[in-house]
CSV table of C-alpha atoms in Angstrom, one decimal:
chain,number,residue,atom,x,y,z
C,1,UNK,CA,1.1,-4.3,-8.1
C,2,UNK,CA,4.8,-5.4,-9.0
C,3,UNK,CA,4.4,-8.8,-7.3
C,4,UNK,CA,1.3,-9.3,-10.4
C,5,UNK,CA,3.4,-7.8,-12.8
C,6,UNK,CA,6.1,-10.3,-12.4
C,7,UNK,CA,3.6,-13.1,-11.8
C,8,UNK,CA,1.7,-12.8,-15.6
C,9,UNK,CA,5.2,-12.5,-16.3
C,10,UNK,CA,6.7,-15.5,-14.8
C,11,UNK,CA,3.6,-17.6,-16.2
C,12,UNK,CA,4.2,-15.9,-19.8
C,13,UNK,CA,7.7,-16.5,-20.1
C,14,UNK,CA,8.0,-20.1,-18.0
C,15,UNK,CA,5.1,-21.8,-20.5
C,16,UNK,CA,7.1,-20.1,-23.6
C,17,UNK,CA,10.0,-21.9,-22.1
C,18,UNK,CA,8.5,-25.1,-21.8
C,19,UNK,CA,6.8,-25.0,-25.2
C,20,UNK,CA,10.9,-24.7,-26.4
C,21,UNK,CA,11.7,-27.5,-24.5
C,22,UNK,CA,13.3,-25.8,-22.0
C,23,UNK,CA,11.5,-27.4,-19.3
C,24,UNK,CA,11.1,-26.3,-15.5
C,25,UNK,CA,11.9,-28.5,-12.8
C,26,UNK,CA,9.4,-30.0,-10.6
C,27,UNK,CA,9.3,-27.1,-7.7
C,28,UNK,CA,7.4,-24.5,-10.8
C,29,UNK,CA,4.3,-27.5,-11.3
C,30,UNK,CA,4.3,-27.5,-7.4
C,31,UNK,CA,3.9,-23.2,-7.5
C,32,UNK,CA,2.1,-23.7,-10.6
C,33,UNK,CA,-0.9,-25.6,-8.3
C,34,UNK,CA,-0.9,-23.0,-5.1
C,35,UNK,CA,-1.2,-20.7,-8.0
C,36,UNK,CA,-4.4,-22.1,-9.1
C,37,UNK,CA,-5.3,-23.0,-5.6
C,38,UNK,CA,-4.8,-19.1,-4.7
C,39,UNK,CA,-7.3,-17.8,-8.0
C,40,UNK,CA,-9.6,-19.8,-7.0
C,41,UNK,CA,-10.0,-18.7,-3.6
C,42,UNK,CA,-9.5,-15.4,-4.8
C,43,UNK,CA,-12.4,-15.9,-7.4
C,44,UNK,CA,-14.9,-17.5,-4.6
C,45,UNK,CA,-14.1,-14.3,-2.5
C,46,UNK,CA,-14.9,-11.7,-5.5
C,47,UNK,CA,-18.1,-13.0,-5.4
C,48,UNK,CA,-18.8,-11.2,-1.9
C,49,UNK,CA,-20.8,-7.7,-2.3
C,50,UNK,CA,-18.3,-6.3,0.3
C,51,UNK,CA,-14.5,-6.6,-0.7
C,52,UNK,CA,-11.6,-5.7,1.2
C,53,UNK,CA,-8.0,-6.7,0.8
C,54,UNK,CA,-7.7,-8.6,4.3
C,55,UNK,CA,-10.2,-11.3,2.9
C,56,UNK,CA,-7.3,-12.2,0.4
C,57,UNK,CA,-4.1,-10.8,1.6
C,58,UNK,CA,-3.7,-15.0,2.5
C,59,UNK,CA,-3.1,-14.9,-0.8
C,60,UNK,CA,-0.3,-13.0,-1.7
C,61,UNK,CA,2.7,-15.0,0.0
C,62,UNK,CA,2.0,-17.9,-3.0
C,63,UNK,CA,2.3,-14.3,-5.9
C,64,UNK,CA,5.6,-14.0,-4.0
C,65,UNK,CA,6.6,-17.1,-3.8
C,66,UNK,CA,6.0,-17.6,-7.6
C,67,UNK,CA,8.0,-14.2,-8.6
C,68,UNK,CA,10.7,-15.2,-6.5
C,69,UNK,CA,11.1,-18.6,-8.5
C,70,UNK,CA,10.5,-17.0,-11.9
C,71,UNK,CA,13.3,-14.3,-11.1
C,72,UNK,CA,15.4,-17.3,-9.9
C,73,UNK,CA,15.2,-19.0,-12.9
C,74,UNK,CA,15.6,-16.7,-15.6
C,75,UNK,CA,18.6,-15.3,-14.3
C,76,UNK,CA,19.5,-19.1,-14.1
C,77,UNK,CA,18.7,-19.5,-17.7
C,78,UNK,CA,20.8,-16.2,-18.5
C,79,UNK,CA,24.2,-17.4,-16.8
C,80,UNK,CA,23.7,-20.9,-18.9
C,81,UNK,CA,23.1,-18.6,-22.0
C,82,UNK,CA,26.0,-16.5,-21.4
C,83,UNK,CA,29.0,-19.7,-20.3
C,84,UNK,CA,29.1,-22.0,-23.4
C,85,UNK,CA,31.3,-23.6,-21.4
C,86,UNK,CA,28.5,-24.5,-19.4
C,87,UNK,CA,26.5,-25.8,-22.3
C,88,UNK,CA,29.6,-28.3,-23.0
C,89,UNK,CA,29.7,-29.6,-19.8
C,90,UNK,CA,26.3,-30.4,-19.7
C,91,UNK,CA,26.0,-31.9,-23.5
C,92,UNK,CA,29.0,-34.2,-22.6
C,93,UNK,CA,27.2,-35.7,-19.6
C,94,UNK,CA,24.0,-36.3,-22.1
C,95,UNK,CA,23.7,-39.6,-24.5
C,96,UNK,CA,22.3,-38.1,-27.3
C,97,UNK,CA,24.8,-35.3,-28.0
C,98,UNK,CA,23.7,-34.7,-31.6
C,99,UNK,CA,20.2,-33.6,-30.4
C,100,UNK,CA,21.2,-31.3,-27.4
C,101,UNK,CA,23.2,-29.3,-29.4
C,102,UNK,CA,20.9,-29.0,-32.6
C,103,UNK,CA,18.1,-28.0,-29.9
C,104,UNK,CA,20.5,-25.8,-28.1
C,105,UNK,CA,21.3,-23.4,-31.7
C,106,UNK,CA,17.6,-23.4,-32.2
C,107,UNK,CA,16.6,-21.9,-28.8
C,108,UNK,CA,19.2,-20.7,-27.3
C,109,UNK,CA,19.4,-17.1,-28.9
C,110,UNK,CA,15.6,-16.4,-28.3
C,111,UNK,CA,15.4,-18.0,-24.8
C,112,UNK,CA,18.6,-15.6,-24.2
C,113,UNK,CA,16.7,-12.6,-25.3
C,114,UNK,CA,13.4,-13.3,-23.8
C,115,UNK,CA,15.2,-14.5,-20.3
C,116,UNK,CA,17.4,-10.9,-20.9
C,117,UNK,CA,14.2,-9.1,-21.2
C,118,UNK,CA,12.7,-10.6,-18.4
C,119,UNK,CA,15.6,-10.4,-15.8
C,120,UNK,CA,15.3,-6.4,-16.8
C,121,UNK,CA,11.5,-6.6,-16.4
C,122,UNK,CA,12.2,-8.2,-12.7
C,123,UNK,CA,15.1,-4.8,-11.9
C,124,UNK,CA,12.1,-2.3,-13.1
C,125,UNK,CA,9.8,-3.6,-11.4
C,126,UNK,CA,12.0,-3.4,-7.9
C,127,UNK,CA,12.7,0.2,-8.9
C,128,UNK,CA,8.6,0.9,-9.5
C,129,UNK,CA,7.9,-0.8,-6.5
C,130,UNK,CA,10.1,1.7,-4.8
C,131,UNK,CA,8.5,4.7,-6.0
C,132,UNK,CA,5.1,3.8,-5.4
C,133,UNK,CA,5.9,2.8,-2.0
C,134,UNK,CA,7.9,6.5,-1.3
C,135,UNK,CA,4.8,8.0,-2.6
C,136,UNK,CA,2.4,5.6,-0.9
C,137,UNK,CA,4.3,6.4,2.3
C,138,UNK,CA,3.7,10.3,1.7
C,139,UNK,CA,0.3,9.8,0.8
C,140,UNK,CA,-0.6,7.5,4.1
C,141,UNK,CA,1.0,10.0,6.6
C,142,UNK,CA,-2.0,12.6,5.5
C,143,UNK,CA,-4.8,9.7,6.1
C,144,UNK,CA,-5.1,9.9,10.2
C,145,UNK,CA,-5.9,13.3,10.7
C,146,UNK,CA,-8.0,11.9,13.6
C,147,UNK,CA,-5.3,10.6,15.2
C,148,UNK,CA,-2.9,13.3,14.8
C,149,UNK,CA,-5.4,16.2,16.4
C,150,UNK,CA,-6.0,14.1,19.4
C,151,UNK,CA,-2.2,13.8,19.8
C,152,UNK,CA,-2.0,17.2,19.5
C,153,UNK,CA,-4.4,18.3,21.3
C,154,UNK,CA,-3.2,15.4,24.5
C,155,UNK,CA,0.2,17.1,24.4
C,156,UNK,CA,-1.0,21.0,24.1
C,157,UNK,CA,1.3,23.1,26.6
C,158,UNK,CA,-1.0,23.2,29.8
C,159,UNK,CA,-3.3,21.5,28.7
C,160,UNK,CA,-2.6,18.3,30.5
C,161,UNK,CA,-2.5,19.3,34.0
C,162,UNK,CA,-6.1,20.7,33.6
C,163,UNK,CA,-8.5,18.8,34.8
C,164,UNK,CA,-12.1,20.0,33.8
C,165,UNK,CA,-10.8,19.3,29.6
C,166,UNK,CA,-13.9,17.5,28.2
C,167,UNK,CA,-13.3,16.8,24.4
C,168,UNK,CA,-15.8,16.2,21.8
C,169,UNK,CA,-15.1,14.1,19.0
C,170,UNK,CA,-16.4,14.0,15.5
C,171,UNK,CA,-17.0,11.1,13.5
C,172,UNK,CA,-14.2,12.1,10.9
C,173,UNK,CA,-12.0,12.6,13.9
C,174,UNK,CA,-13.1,8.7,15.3
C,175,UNK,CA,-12.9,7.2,11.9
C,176,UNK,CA,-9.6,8.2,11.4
C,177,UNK,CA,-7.5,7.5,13.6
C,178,UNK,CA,-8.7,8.5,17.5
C,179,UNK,CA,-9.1,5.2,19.6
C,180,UNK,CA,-8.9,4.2,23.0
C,181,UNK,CA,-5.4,4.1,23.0
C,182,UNK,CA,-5.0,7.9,22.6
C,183,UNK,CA,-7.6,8.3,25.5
C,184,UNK,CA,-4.1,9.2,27.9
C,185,UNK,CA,-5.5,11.5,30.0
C,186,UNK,CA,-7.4,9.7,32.6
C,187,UNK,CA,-8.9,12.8,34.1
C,188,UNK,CA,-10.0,13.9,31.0
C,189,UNK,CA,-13.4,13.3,29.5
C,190,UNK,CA,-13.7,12.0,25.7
C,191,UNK,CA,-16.7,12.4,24.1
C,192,UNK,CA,-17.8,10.8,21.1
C,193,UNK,CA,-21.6,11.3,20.7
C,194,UNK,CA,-23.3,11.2,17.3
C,195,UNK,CA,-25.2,13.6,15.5
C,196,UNK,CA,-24.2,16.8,17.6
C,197,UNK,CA,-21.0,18.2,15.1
C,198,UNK,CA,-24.3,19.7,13.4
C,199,UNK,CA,-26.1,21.5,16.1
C,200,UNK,CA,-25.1,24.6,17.4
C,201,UNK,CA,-26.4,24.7,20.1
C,202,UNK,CA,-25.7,21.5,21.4
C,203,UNK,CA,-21.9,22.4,20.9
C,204,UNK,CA,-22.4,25.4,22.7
C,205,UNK,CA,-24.0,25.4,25.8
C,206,UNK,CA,-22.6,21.2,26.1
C,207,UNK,CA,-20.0,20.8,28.6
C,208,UNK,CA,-17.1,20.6,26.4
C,209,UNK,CA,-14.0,22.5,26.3
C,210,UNK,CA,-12.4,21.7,23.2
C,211,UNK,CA,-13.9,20.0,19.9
C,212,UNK,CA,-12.6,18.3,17.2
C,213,UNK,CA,-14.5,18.8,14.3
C,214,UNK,CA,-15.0,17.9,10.3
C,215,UNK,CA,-13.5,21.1,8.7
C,216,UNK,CA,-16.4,21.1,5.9
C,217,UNK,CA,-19.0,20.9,8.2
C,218,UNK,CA,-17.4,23.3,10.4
C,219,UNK,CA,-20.4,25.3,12.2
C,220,UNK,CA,-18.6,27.6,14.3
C,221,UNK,CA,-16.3,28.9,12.1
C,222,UNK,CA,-16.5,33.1,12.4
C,223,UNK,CA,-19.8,32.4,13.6
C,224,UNK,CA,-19.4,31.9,17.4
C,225,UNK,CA,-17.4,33.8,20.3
C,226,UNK,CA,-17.5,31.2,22.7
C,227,UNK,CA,-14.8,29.0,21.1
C,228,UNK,CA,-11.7,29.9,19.3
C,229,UNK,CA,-9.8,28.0,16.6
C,230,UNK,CA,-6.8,26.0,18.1
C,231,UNK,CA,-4.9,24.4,14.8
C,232,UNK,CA,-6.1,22.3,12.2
C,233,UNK,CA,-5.3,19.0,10.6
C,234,UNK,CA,-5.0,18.4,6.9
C,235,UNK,CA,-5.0,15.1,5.3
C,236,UNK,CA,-4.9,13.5,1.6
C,237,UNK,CA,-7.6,15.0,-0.9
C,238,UNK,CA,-6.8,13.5,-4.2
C,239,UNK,CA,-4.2,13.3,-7.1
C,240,UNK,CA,-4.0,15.7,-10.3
C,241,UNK,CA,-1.8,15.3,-13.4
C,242,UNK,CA,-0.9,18.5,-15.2
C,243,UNK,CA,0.1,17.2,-18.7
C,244,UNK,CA,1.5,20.9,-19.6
C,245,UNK,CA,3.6,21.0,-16.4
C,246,UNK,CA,7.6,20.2,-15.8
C,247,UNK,CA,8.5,16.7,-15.1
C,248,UNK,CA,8.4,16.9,-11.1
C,249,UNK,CA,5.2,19.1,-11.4
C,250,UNK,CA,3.0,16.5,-13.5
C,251,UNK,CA,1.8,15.3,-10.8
C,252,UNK,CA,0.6,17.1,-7.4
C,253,UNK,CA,-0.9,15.4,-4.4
C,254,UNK,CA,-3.6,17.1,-3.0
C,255,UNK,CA,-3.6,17.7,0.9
C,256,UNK,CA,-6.1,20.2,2.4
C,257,UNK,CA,-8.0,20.8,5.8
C,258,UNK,CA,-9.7,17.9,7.1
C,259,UNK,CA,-10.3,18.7,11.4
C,260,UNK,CA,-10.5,21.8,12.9
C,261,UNK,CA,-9.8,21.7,16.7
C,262,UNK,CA,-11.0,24.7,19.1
C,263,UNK,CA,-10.9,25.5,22.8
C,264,UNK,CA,-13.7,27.1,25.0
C,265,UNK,CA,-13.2,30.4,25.8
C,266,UNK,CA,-12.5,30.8,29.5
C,267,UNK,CA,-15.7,32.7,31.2
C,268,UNK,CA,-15.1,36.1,32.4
């Protein structure tokens, strides 16, 4: 999101700076036509009923690319504004004196302020980008509750030795995060058959020991003696802003249950 902040930016600010005069070198018209190159494939791709961001994450190294040059050359721009020294030494090596200078008084105070305001622009955004990655970070560690109840469940004390542990897994629990790499118990049977977290009876008198299952379609919950309830798993549920709260309490990220995990109850 920062990287297109600073890219509208950088095409704002380095066409203002050319209409002034103040031209960019060659290497901008060169990022200037990936730019174009990279909207367009972008805007062929948008045209696809099913989007995701690996179709165009090809993309994104030109946005770079093209902050990195803008942020490079406005903070050029701003050590030239700030050393008139540096401004003498470059009017004596032109011809037509005269003209630098008169064009230099004309610009040089606005293409100071608008090159400050962007350098500051370019420092925010790093700052932003921090945050929303921090929170993004949080946020992502909640979004494999698969994954984390079969890793919990493959490391429960005593579990591992047994060998008669046939687990079932939900959908919820296999879309998020259980694979075949978590399958570490080779004498263990994992089960992932459809359409059965539903039934009852199916989950009952199968031959499974422990299930993982969606907490709001939970069926067994209170309801059956032959299993009891292990742990649970709770992932990301949402974001809500409370304008009447403290700062730090604005906003609150929702987590609650997302997999329930239970264990057969051994047989008398």
């Amino acid at each position: 999101m920062t990287t297109i902040g600073l890219v509208v930016c950088a095409n704002l600010v380095l066409v203002f700076l050319s209409l002034t005069s103040e031209l960019p070198n060659r290497e901008y018209h060169v990022l200037l036509g990936l730019e174009i190159v990279a909207l367009v494939f972008i805007t062929i791709y948008s045209f696809l009923p099913h989007k995701e961001l690996r179709f165009i994450i090809y993309a994104i190294p030109i946005f770079n690319l093209v902050a990195a040059y803008f942020w490079s050359y406005v903070e050029h721009r701003l050590c030239i504004c700030r050393d008139k020294r540096t401004v003498r030494e470059l009017s004596s090596k032109e011809k037509n004196v005269e003209n630098l200078n008169k064009r230099w008084r004309e610009t040089s105070a606005f293409v100071y302020w608008v090159c400050r305001v962007a350098v500051l622009l370019c420092y925010a955004s790093l700052f932003v980008n921090l945050c929303v990655s921090i929170g993004l970070l949080y946020v992502s560690s909640y979004n494999y509750p698969g994954g984390e109840a079969i890793t919990r469940l493959n490391n429960w004390p005593g579990l591992s030795e047994r060998r008669d542990v046939h687990v079932y897994i939900s959908n919820l629990a296999a879309q998020t995060g259980v694979s075949r790499f978590q399958q570490v118990n080779d004498h263990w049977i994992y089960n992932k058959t459809e359409k059965i977290d539903n039934d009852v009876r199916a989950l009952v008198e199968g031959p499974f020991t422990h299930l993982i299952l969606e907490a709001s379609k939970d069926v067994l919950s209170g309801r059956v003696e032959a299993f009891h309830q292990l742990f649970t798993v709770k992932s990301f549920s949402g974001i809500t802003y409370n304008p009447e709260g403290s700062l730090w309490k604005k906003l609150k990220i929702l987590i609650k249950p997302a997999l329930v995990t239970y264990e057969r109850v051994a047989r008398p």
